[in-house]
């Protein structure tokens, strides 16, 4: 199984500053040149919502403040500038092979 | 507008069965793979099972293999999850989710979720 190690578990950021969340995959999630790594946002009491798919593509309606990147199996979700509405838990997920796996989540709070 | 509406959750005793349903609307149901994803209380997301667009292929996480069965009725645009031999560790909110096509395999639409509590 592909293990996704997410860090940090929680993150406190000042409004307007940058938040960086990491997700390291235990093996490649690349298929035909596309990294099948996806990011979700889950606000308290709400259902998950897709933010970023295929490493860096923003889902419809997602603002440019959210971006995805990758460097040697280490995937990064960046939020800049952080807004109050971004308080949520963020999860990475790989779509390369079954079982599809999620990271453990990163809880973003405001400092 | 895409809508996924789950039903069938509740309290069930260990060892018993429960069947979840997910009614889909707003898109051509038989064009998409569908999945169940669960979330135990205060825990993270876990993929449970996926069924192909035509029902010919199914995939399960190891902990539910042989106990859960995912199925679909394309004529009714409905997804199902039959859960047998339930255990306390199956207690979770179960989300029905649409799996994005083109082989990208992410979940672009989610239902509101249905709570399943396994307890005596």
PDB file of C-alpha atoms in Angstrom:
ATOM      1  CA  UNK A   1       0.000   0.000   0.000  1.00  0.00           C
ATOM      2  CA  UNK A   2       1.140   3.555  -0.658  1.00  0.00           C
ATOM      3  CA  UNK A   3       1.596   5.322   2.665  1.00  0.00           C
ATOM      4  CA  UNK A   4       1.113   9.085   2.785  1.00  0.00           C
ATOM      5  CA  UNK A   5       2.860  10.834   5.657  1.00  0.00           C
ATOM      6  CA  UNK A   6       1.386  14.247   6.269  1.00  0.00           C
ATOM      7  CA  UNK A   7       2.976  16.992   8.361  1.00  0.00           C
ATOM      8  CA  UNK A   8       2.538  18.880  10.499  1.00  0.00           C
ATOM      9  CA  UNK A   9      -0.479  17.415  12.306  1.00  0.00           C
ATOM     10  CA  UNK A  10      -1.541  20.936  13.221  1.00  0.00           C
ATOM     11  CA  UNK A  11      -0.523  24.381  12.130  1.00  0.00           C
ATOM     12  CA  UNK A  12      -1.263  27.843  13.527  1.00  0.00           C
ATOM     13  CA  UNK A  13      -0.826  30.700  11.066  1.00  0.00           C
ATOM     14  CA  UNK A  14      -1.281  34.470  11.303  1.00  0.00           C
ATOM     15  CA  UNK A  15      -3.998  35.886   9.051  1.00  0.00           C
ATOM     16  CA  UNK A  16      -2.459  36.965   5.763  1.00  0.00           C
ATOM     17  CA  UNK A  17       0.636  34.791   6.141  1.00  0.00           C
ATOM     18  CA  UNK A  18       1.581  31.564   4.382  1.00  0.00           C
ATOM     19  CA  UNK A  19       0.657  27.999   5.368  1.00  0.00           C
ATOM     20  CA  UNK A  20       2.618  25.054   4.032  1.00  0.00           C
ATOM     21  CA  UNK A  21       1.451  21.460   4.412  1.00  0.00           C
ATOM     22  CA  UNK A  22       3.569  18.504   3.393  1.00  0.00           C
ATOM     23  CA  UNK A  23       2.580  15.022   2.216  1.00  0.00           C
ATOM     24  CA  UNK A  24       5.311  12.475   1.550  1.00  0.00           C
ATOM     25  CA  UNK A  25       4.446   9.376  -0.446  1.00  0.00           C
ATOM     26  CA  UNK A  26       6.163   6.043   0.263  1.00  0.00           C
ATOM     27  CA  UNK A  27       6.478   5.434  -3.498  1.00  0.00           C
ATOM     28  CA  UNK A  28       5.769   7.097  -6.802  1.00  0.00           C
ATOM     29  CA  UNK A  29       2.181   8.120  -7.568  1.00  0.00           C
ATOM     30  CA  UNK A  30       3.025   8.995 -11.142  1.00  0.00           C
ATOM     31  CA  UNK A  31       1.025   7.612 -14.064  1.00  0.00           C
ATOM     32  CA  UNK A  32       1.942   8.621 -17.613  1.00  0.00           C
ATOM     33  CA  UNK A  33       3.693  11.740 -16.354  1.00  0.00           C
ATOM     34  CA  UNK A  34       0.889  12.851 -14.038  1.00  0.00           C
ATOM     35  CA  UNK A  35       1.216  12.710 -10.273  1.00  0.00           C
ATOM     36  CA  UNK A  36      -2.124  11.400  -9.033  1.00  0.00           C
ATOM     37  CA  UNK A  37      -1.897  13.299  -5.747  1.00  0.00           C
ATOM     38  CA  UNK A  38      -4.929  15.237  -4.607  1.00  0.00           C
ATOM     39  CA  UNK A  39      -5.764  17.629  -1.757  1.00  0.00           C
ATOM     40  CA  UNK A  40      -9.040  18.082   0.119  1.00  0.00           C
ATOM     41  CA  UNK A  41     -10.323  20.634   2.602  1.00  0.00           C
ATOM     42  CA  UNK A  42     -12.751  19.644   5.332  1.00  0.00           C
ATOM     43  CA  UNK A  43     -14.185  22.451   7.429  1.00  0.00           C
ATOM     44  CA  UNK A  44     -15.541  21.593  10.897  1.00  0.00           C
ATOM     45  CA  UNK A  45     -18.828  19.720  10.624  1.00  0.00           C
ATOM     46  CA  UNK A  46     -18.754  19.712   6.832  1.00  0.00           C
ATOM     47  CA  UNK A  47     -18.013  17.191   4.097  1.00  0.00           C
ATOM     48  CA  UNK A  48     -14.643  17.109   2.329  1.00  0.00           C
ATOM     49  CA  UNK A  49     -14.120  19.261  -0.743  1.00  0.00           C
ATOM     50  CA  UNK A  50     -11.560  18.759  -3.502  1.00  0.00           C
ATOM     51  CA  UNK A  51      -9.054  21.623  -3.682  1.00  0.00           C
ATOM     52  CA  UNK A  52      -6.158  20.459  -5.840  1.00  0.00           C
ATOM     53  CA  UNK A  53      -6.008  17.452  -8.151  1.00  0.00           C
ATOM     54  CA  UNK A  54      -3.137  15.881 -10.040  1.00  0.00           C
ATOM     55  CA  UNK A  55      -0.525  17.599  -7.876  1.00  0.00           C
ATOM     56  CA  UNK A  56      -1.157  21.220  -8.853  1.00  0.00           C
ATOM     57  CA  UNK A  57      -4.448  21.687 -10.745  1.00  0.00           C
ATOM     58  CA  UNK A  58      -7.027  23.741  -8.858  1.00  0.00           C
ATOM     59  CA  UNK A  59     -10.568  22.376  -8.792  1.00  0.00           C
ATOM     60  CA  UNK A  60     -13.312  24.660 -10.193  1.00  0.00           C
ATOM     61  CA  UNK A  61     -13.982  27.651  -7.965  1.00  0.00           C
ATOM     62  CA  UNK A  62     -10.837  27.243  -5.863  1.00  0.00           C
ATOM     63  CA  UNK A  63      -8.949  30.544  -5.533  1.00  0.00           C
ATOM     64  CA  UNK A  64      -5.363  31.002  -6.623  1.00  0.00           C
ATOM     65  CA  UNK A  65      -4.341  31.326  -2.967  1.00  0.00           C
ATOM     66  CA  UNK A  66      -4.227  27.536  -2.965  1.00  0.00           C
ATOM     67  CA  UNK A  67      -1.381  25.893  -4.847  1.00  0.00           C
ATOM     68  CA  UNK A  68       0.230  22.459  -5.091  1.00  0.00           C
ATOM     69  CA  UNK A  69       3.778  21.400  -5.821  1.00  0.00           C
ATOM     70  CA  UNK A  70       6.015  18.345  -5.703  1.00  0.00           C
ATOM     71  CA  UNK A  71       9.688  17.555  -5.179  1.00  0.00           C
ATOM     72  CA  UNK A  72      10.798  13.920  -5.166  1.00  0.00           C
ATOM     73  CA  UNK A  73       7.744  12.286  -3.591  1.00  0.00           C
ATOM     74  CA  UNK A  74       7.243  15.217  -1.238  1.00  0.00           C
ATOM     75  CA  UNK A  75       4.016  17.019  -2.132  1.00  0.00           C
ATOM     76  CA  UNK A  76       3.159  20.441  -0.773  1.00  0.00           C
ATOM     77  CA  UNK A  77      -0.066  22.367  -0.382  1.00  0.00           C
ATOM     78  CA  UNK A  78       0.497  26.096   0.080  1.00  0.00           C
ATOM     79  CA  UNK A  79      -2.097  28.627   1.136  1.00  0.00           C
ATOM     80  CA  UNK A  80      -1.064  32.243   0.758  1.00  0.00           C
ATOM     81  CA  UNK A  81      -2.398  34.526   2.031  1.00  0.00           C
ATOM     82  CA  UNK A  82      -4.324  32.595   4.664  1.00  0.00           C
ATOM     83  CA  UNK A  83      -7.864  33.831   5.269  1.00  0.00           C
ATOM     84  CA  UNK A  84     -10.191  33.175   8.203  1.00  0.00           C
ATOM     85  CA  UNK A  85     -12.325  30.936   5.991  1.00  0.00           C
ATOM     86  CA  UNK A  86      -9.370  28.558   5.521  1.00  0.00           C
ATOM     87  CA  UNK A  87      -9.655  27.139   9.051  1.00  0.00           C
ATOM     88  CA  UNK A  88     -10.111  23.444   8.296  1.00  0.00           C
ATOM     89  CA  UNK A  89      -8.381  20.086   8.155  1.00  0.00           C
ATOM     90  CA  UNK A  90      -6.516  19.321   4.953  1.00  0.00           C
ATOM     91  CA  UNK A  91      -5.911  15.835   3.556  1.00  0.00           C
ATOM     92  CA  UNK A  92      -3.791  14.491   0.731  1.00  0.00           C
ATOM     93  CA  UNK A  93      -4.930  11.405  -1.206  1.00  0.00           C
ATOM     94  CA  UNK A  94      -3.266   9.244  -3.834  1.00  0.00           C
ATOM     95  CA  UNK A  95      -5.282   7.948  -6.769  1.00  0.00           C
ATOM     96  CA  UNK A  96      -2.648   5.725  -8.375  1.00  0.00           C
ATOM     97  CA  UNK A  97      -3.438   2.307  -6.941  1.00  0.00           C
ATOM     98  CA  UNK A  98      -5.923   0.536  -4.735  1.00  0.00           C
ATOM     99  CA  UNK A  99      -6.266   0.861  -1.840  1.00  0.00           C
ATOM    100  CA  UNK A 100      -6.584   4.593  -2.316  1.00  0.00           C
ATOM    101  CA  UNK A 101      -4.981   6.159   0.724  1.00  0.00           C
ATOM    102  CA  UNK A 102      -5.269   9.462   2.539  1.00  0.00           C
ATOM    103  CA  UNK A 103      -2.806  11.304   4.714  1.00  0.00           C
ATOM    104  CA  UNK A 104      -3.705  11.630   8.394  1.00  0.00           C
ATOM    105  CA  UNK A 105      -4.687  15.262   7.972  1.00  0.00           C
ATOM    106  CA  UNK A 106      -3.368  18.681   8.968  1.00  0.00           C
ATOM    107  CA  UNK A 107      -5.506  20.949  11.102  1.00  0.00           C
ATOM    108  CA  UNK A 108      -5.051  24.609  10.194  1.00  0.00           C
ATOM    109  CA  UNK A 109      -5.862  27.217  12.833  1.00  0.00           C
ATOM    110  CA  UNK A 110      -5.340  30.927  13.108  1.00  0.00           C
ATOM    111  CA  UNK A 111      -2.721  32.258  15.473  1.00  0.00           C
TER     112      UNK A 111
ATOM    113  CA  UNK B   1     -26.498  20.226  -9.956  1.00  0.00           C
ATOM    114  CA  UNK B   2     -24.799  17.055  -8.776  1.00  0.00           C
ATOM    115  CA  UNK B   3     -26.404  15.602  -5.673  1.00  0.00           C
ATOM    116  CA  UNK B   4     -25.551  12.521  -3.641  1.00  0.00           C
ATOM    117  CA  UNK B   5     -27.923  11.642  -0.823  1.00  0.00           C
ATOM    118  CA  UNK B   6     -27.085   8.793   1.528  1.00  0.00           C
ATOM    119  CA  UNK B   7     -29.539   6.890   3.673  1.00  0.00           C
ATOM    120  CA  UNK B   8     -29.701   3.794   5.843  1.00  0.00           C
ATOM    121  CA  UNK B   9     -27.387   4.567   8.746  1.00  0.00           C
ATOM    122  CA  UNK B  10     -28.066   4.214  12.445  1.00  0.00           C
ATOM    123  CA  UNK B  11     -27.272   2.054  15.448  1.00  0.00           C
ATOM    124  CA  UNK B  12     -26.553  -1.640  14.901  1.00  0.00           C
ATOM    125  CA  UNK B  13     -25.242  -4.393  17.150  1.00  0.00           C
ATOM    126  CA  UNK B  14     -21.866  -6.019  16.547  1.00  0.00           C
ATOM    127  CA  UNK B  15     -22.123  -8.950  14.160  1.00  0.00           C
ATOM    128  CA  UNK B  16     -25.276  -7.658  12.521  1.00  0.00           C
ATOM    129  CA  UNK B  17     -25.790  -6.174   9.050  1.00  0.00           C
ATOM    130  CA  UNK B  18     -26.723  -2.819   7.609  1.00  0.00           C
ATOM    131  CA  UNK B  19     -27.225  -1.552   4.067  1.00  0.00           C
ATOM    132  CA  UNK B  20     -26.461   1.994   2.987  1.00  0.00           C
ATOM    133  CA  UNK B  21     -27.891   3.629  -0.110  1.00  0.00           C
ATOM    134  CA  UNK B  22     -26.793   6.686  -2.062  1.00  0.00           C
ATOM    135  CA  UNK B  23     -29.208   8.281  -4.515  1.00  0.00           C
ATOM    136  CA  UNK B  24     -27.432  10.220  -7.248  1.00  0.00           C
ATOM    137  CA  UNK B  25     -28.807  12.964  -9.461  1.00  0.00           C
ATOM    138  CA  UNK B  26     -27.607  15.783 -11.675  1.00  0.00           C
ATOM    139  CA  UNK B  27     -25.194  13.726 -13.750  1.00  0.00           C
ATOM    140  CA  UNK B  28     -25.092  10.596 -15.894  1.00  0.00           C
ATOM    141  CA  UNK B  29     -24.611   8.045 -13.128  1.00  0.00           C
ATOM    142  CA  UNK B  30     -23.560   5.154 -15.339  1.00  0.00           C
ATOM    143  CA  UNK B  31     -20.601   7.147 -16.686  1.00  0.00           C
ATOM    144  CA  UNK B  32     -18.763   7.275 -13.373  1.00  0.00           C
ATOM    145  CA  UNK B  33     -17.030   4.984 -10.938  1.00  0.00           C
ATOM    146  CA  UNK B  34     -18.419   5.497  -7.439  1.00  0.00           C
ATOM    147  CA  UNK B  35     -16.943   5.027  -3.986  1.00  0.00           C
ATOM    148  CA  UNK B  36     -17.601   4.904  -0.268  1.00  0.00           C
ATOM    149  CA  UNK B  37     -15.256   6.781   2.057  1.00  0.00           C
ATOM    150  CA  UNK B  38     -15.570   6.658   5.827  1.00  0.00           C
ATOM    151  CA  UNK B  39     -14.480   8.814   8.741  1.00  0.00           C
ATOM    152  CA  UNK B  40     -14.470   7.507  12.305  1.00  0.00           C
ATOM    153  CA  UNK B  41     -15.365  10.061  14.992  1.00  0.00           C
ATOM    154  CA  UNK B  42     -12.623  12.687  15.304  1.00  0.00           C
ATOM    155  CA  UNK B  43     -10.453  10.727  12.852  1.00  0.00           C
ATOM    156  CA  UNK B  44      -9.278  11.069   9.262  1.00  0.00           C
ATOM    157  CA  UNK B  45     -10.686   9.911   5.960  1.00  0.00           C
ATOM    158  CA  UNK B  46     -10.437   6.293   4.838  1.00  0.00           C
ATOM    159  CA  UNK B  47     -11.346   4.925   1.455  1.00  0.00           C
ATOM    160  CA  UNK B  48     -13.653   1.892   1.831  1.00  0.00           C
ATOM    161  CA  UNK B  49     -14.606   0.619  -1.626  1.00  0.00           C
ATOM    162  CA  UNK B  50     -14.985   1.560  -5.278  1.00  0.00           C
ATOM    163  CA  UNK B  51     -17.193   0.155  -8.014  1.00  0.00           C
ATOM    164  CA  UNK B  52     -16.652   0.700 -11.712  1.00  0.00           C
ATOM    165  CA  UNK B  53     -19.161   2.629 -13.819  1.00  0.00           C
ATOM    166  CA  UNK B  54     -20.806  -0.547 -15.107  1.00  0.00           C
ATOM    167  CA  UNK B  55     -20.545  -2.562 -11.892  1.00  0.00           C
ATOM    168  CA  UNK B  56     -18.177  -5.095 -13.416  1.00  0.00           C
ATOM    169  CA  UNK B  57     -15.267  -4.353 -11.065  1.00  0.00           C
ATOM    170  CA  UNK B  58     -15.158  -3.760  -7.334  1.00  0.00           C
ATOM    171  CA  UNK B  59     -12.296  -2.914  -4.988  1.00  0.00           C
ATOM    172  CA  UNK B  60     -12.140  -2.924  -1.167  1.00  0.00           C
ATOM    173  CA  UNK B  61      -9.823  -1.954   1.632  1.00  0.00           C
ATOM    174  CA  UNK B  62      -8.429  -5.004   3.374  1.00  0.00           C
ATOM    175  CA  UNK B  63     -10.315  -4.494   6.641  1.00  0.00           C
ATOM    176  CA  UNK B  64     -13.721  -4.828   4.935  1.00  0.00           C
ATOM    177  CA  UNK B  65     -12.985  -7.494   2.321  1.00  0.00           C
ATOM    178  CA  UNK B  66     -15.379 -10.399   2.689  1.00  0.00           C
ATOM    179  CA  UNK B  67     -17.698  -8.363   4.959  1.00  0.00           C
ATOM    180  CA  UNK B  68     -18.773  -5.378   2.830  1.00  0.00           C
ATOM    181  CA  UNK B  69     -20.222  -5.446  -0.672  1.00  0.00           C
ATOM    182  CA  UNK B  70     -20.465  -2.404  -2.908  1.00  0.00           C
ATOM    183  CA  UNK B  71     -23.025  -2.492  -5.687  1.00  0.00           C
ATOM    184  CA  UNK B  72     -25.013  -0.182  -7.923  1.00  0.00           C
ATOM    185  CA  UNK B  73     -28.258  -0.005  -9.831  1.00  0.00           C
ATOM    186  CA  UNK B  74     -27.659   2.225 -12.826  1.00  0.00           C
ATOM    187  CA  UNK B  75     -31.338   2.198 -13.774  1.00  0.00           C
ATOM    188  CA  UNK B  76     -32.104   3.778 -10.408  1.00  0.00           C
ATOM    189  CA  UNK B  77     -28.917   5.901 -10.206  1.00  0.00           C
ATOM    190  CA  UNK B  78     -28.274   4.413  -6.798  1.00  0.00           C
ATOM    191  CA  UNK B  79     -25.135   3.161  -5.067  1.00  0.00           C
ATOM    192  CA  UNK B  80     -25.217   0.659  -2.215  1.00  0.00           C
ATOM    193  CA  UNK B  81     -22.977  -0.629   0.533  1.00  0.00           C
ATOM    194  CA  UNK B  82     -24.016  -3.864   2.199  1.00  0.00           C
ATOM    195  CA  UNK B  83     -22.170  -4.185   5.486  1.00  0.00           C
ATOM    196  CA  UNK B  84     -22.172  -7.597   7.197  1.00  0.00           C
ATOM    197  CA  UNK B  85     -20.494  -8.883  10.349  1.00  0.00           C
ATOM    198  CA  UNK B  86     -20.173  -5.340  11.613  1.00  0.00           C
ATOM    199  CA  UNK B  87     -17.538  -4.507  14.201  1.00  0.00           C
ATOM    200  CA  UNK B  88     -17.193  -1.630  16.641  1.00  0.00           C
ATOM    201  CA  UNK B  89     -14.291  -0.315  14.570  1.00  0.00           C
ATOM    202  CA  UNK B  90     -16.678   0.153  11.608  1.00  0.00           C
ATOM    203  CA  UNK B  91     -18.333   2.984  13.533  1.00  0.00           C
ATOM    204  CA  UNK B  92     -17.973   6.019  11.285  1.00  0.00           C
ATOM    205  CA  UNK B  93     -19.658   8.485   9.010  1.00  0.00           C
ATOM    206  CA  UNK B  94     -19.889   6.934   5.562  1.00  0.00           C
ATOM    207  CA  UNK B  95     -19.721   9.219   2.552  1.00  0.00           C
ATOM    208  CA  UNK B  96     -20.796   8.339  -0.934  1.00  0.00           C
ATOM    209  CA  UNK B  97     -18.435   9.965  -3.444  1.00  0.00           C
ATOM    210  CA  UNK B  98     -18.143  10.282  -7.194  1.00  0.00           C
ATOM    211  CA  UNK B  99     -14.797   9.247  -8.588  1.00  0.00           C
ATOM    212  CA  UNK B 100     -13.448  11.600 -11.202  1.00  0.00           C
ATOM    213  CA  UNK B 101     -13.028  10.104 -14.647  1.00  0.00           C
ATOM    214  CA  UNK B 102     -10.021  10.077 -16.984  1.00  0.00           C
ATOM    215  CA  UNK B 103      -8.264   7.810 -14.497  1.00  0.00           C
ATOM    216  CA  UNK B 104      -7.446  10.659 -12.131  1.00  0.00           C
ATOM    217  CA  UNK B 105      -9.212   8.875  -9.281  1.00  0.00           C
ATOM    218  CA  UNK B 106     -10.077  11.706  -6.964  1.00  0.00           C
ATOM    219  CA  UNK B 107     -13.467  12.373  -5.412  1.00  0.00           C
ATOM    220  CA  UNK B 108     -15.083  15.428  -6.933  1.00  0.00           C
ATOM    221  CA  UNK B 109     -18.507  15.245  -5.328  1.00  0.00           C
ATOM    222  CA  UNK B 110     -19.456  13.955  -1.872  1.00  0.00           C
ATOM    223  CA  UNK B 111     -22.709  13.214  -0.139  1.00  0.00           C
ATOM    224  CA  UNK B 112     -23.493  14.667   3.276  1.00  0.00           C
ATOM    225  CA  UNK B 113     -22.634  11.382   4.914  1.00  0.00           C
ATOM    226  CA  UNK B 114     -24.541   8.920   7.048  1.00  0.00           C
ATOM    227  CA  UNK B 115     -23.512   7.855  10.540  1.00  0.00           C
ATOM    228  CA  UNK B 116     -23.162   4.170  11.365  1.00  0.00           C
ATOM    229  CA  UNK B 117     -22.725   3.249  15.023  1.00  0.00           C
ATOM    230  CA  UNK B 118     -21.846  -0.346  15.876  1.00  0.00           C
ATOM    231  CA  UNK B 119     -22.501  -0.943  19.549  1.00  0.00           C
ATOM    232  CA  UNK B 120     -24.298  -3.325  21.843  1.00  0.00           C
TER     233      UNK B 120
END
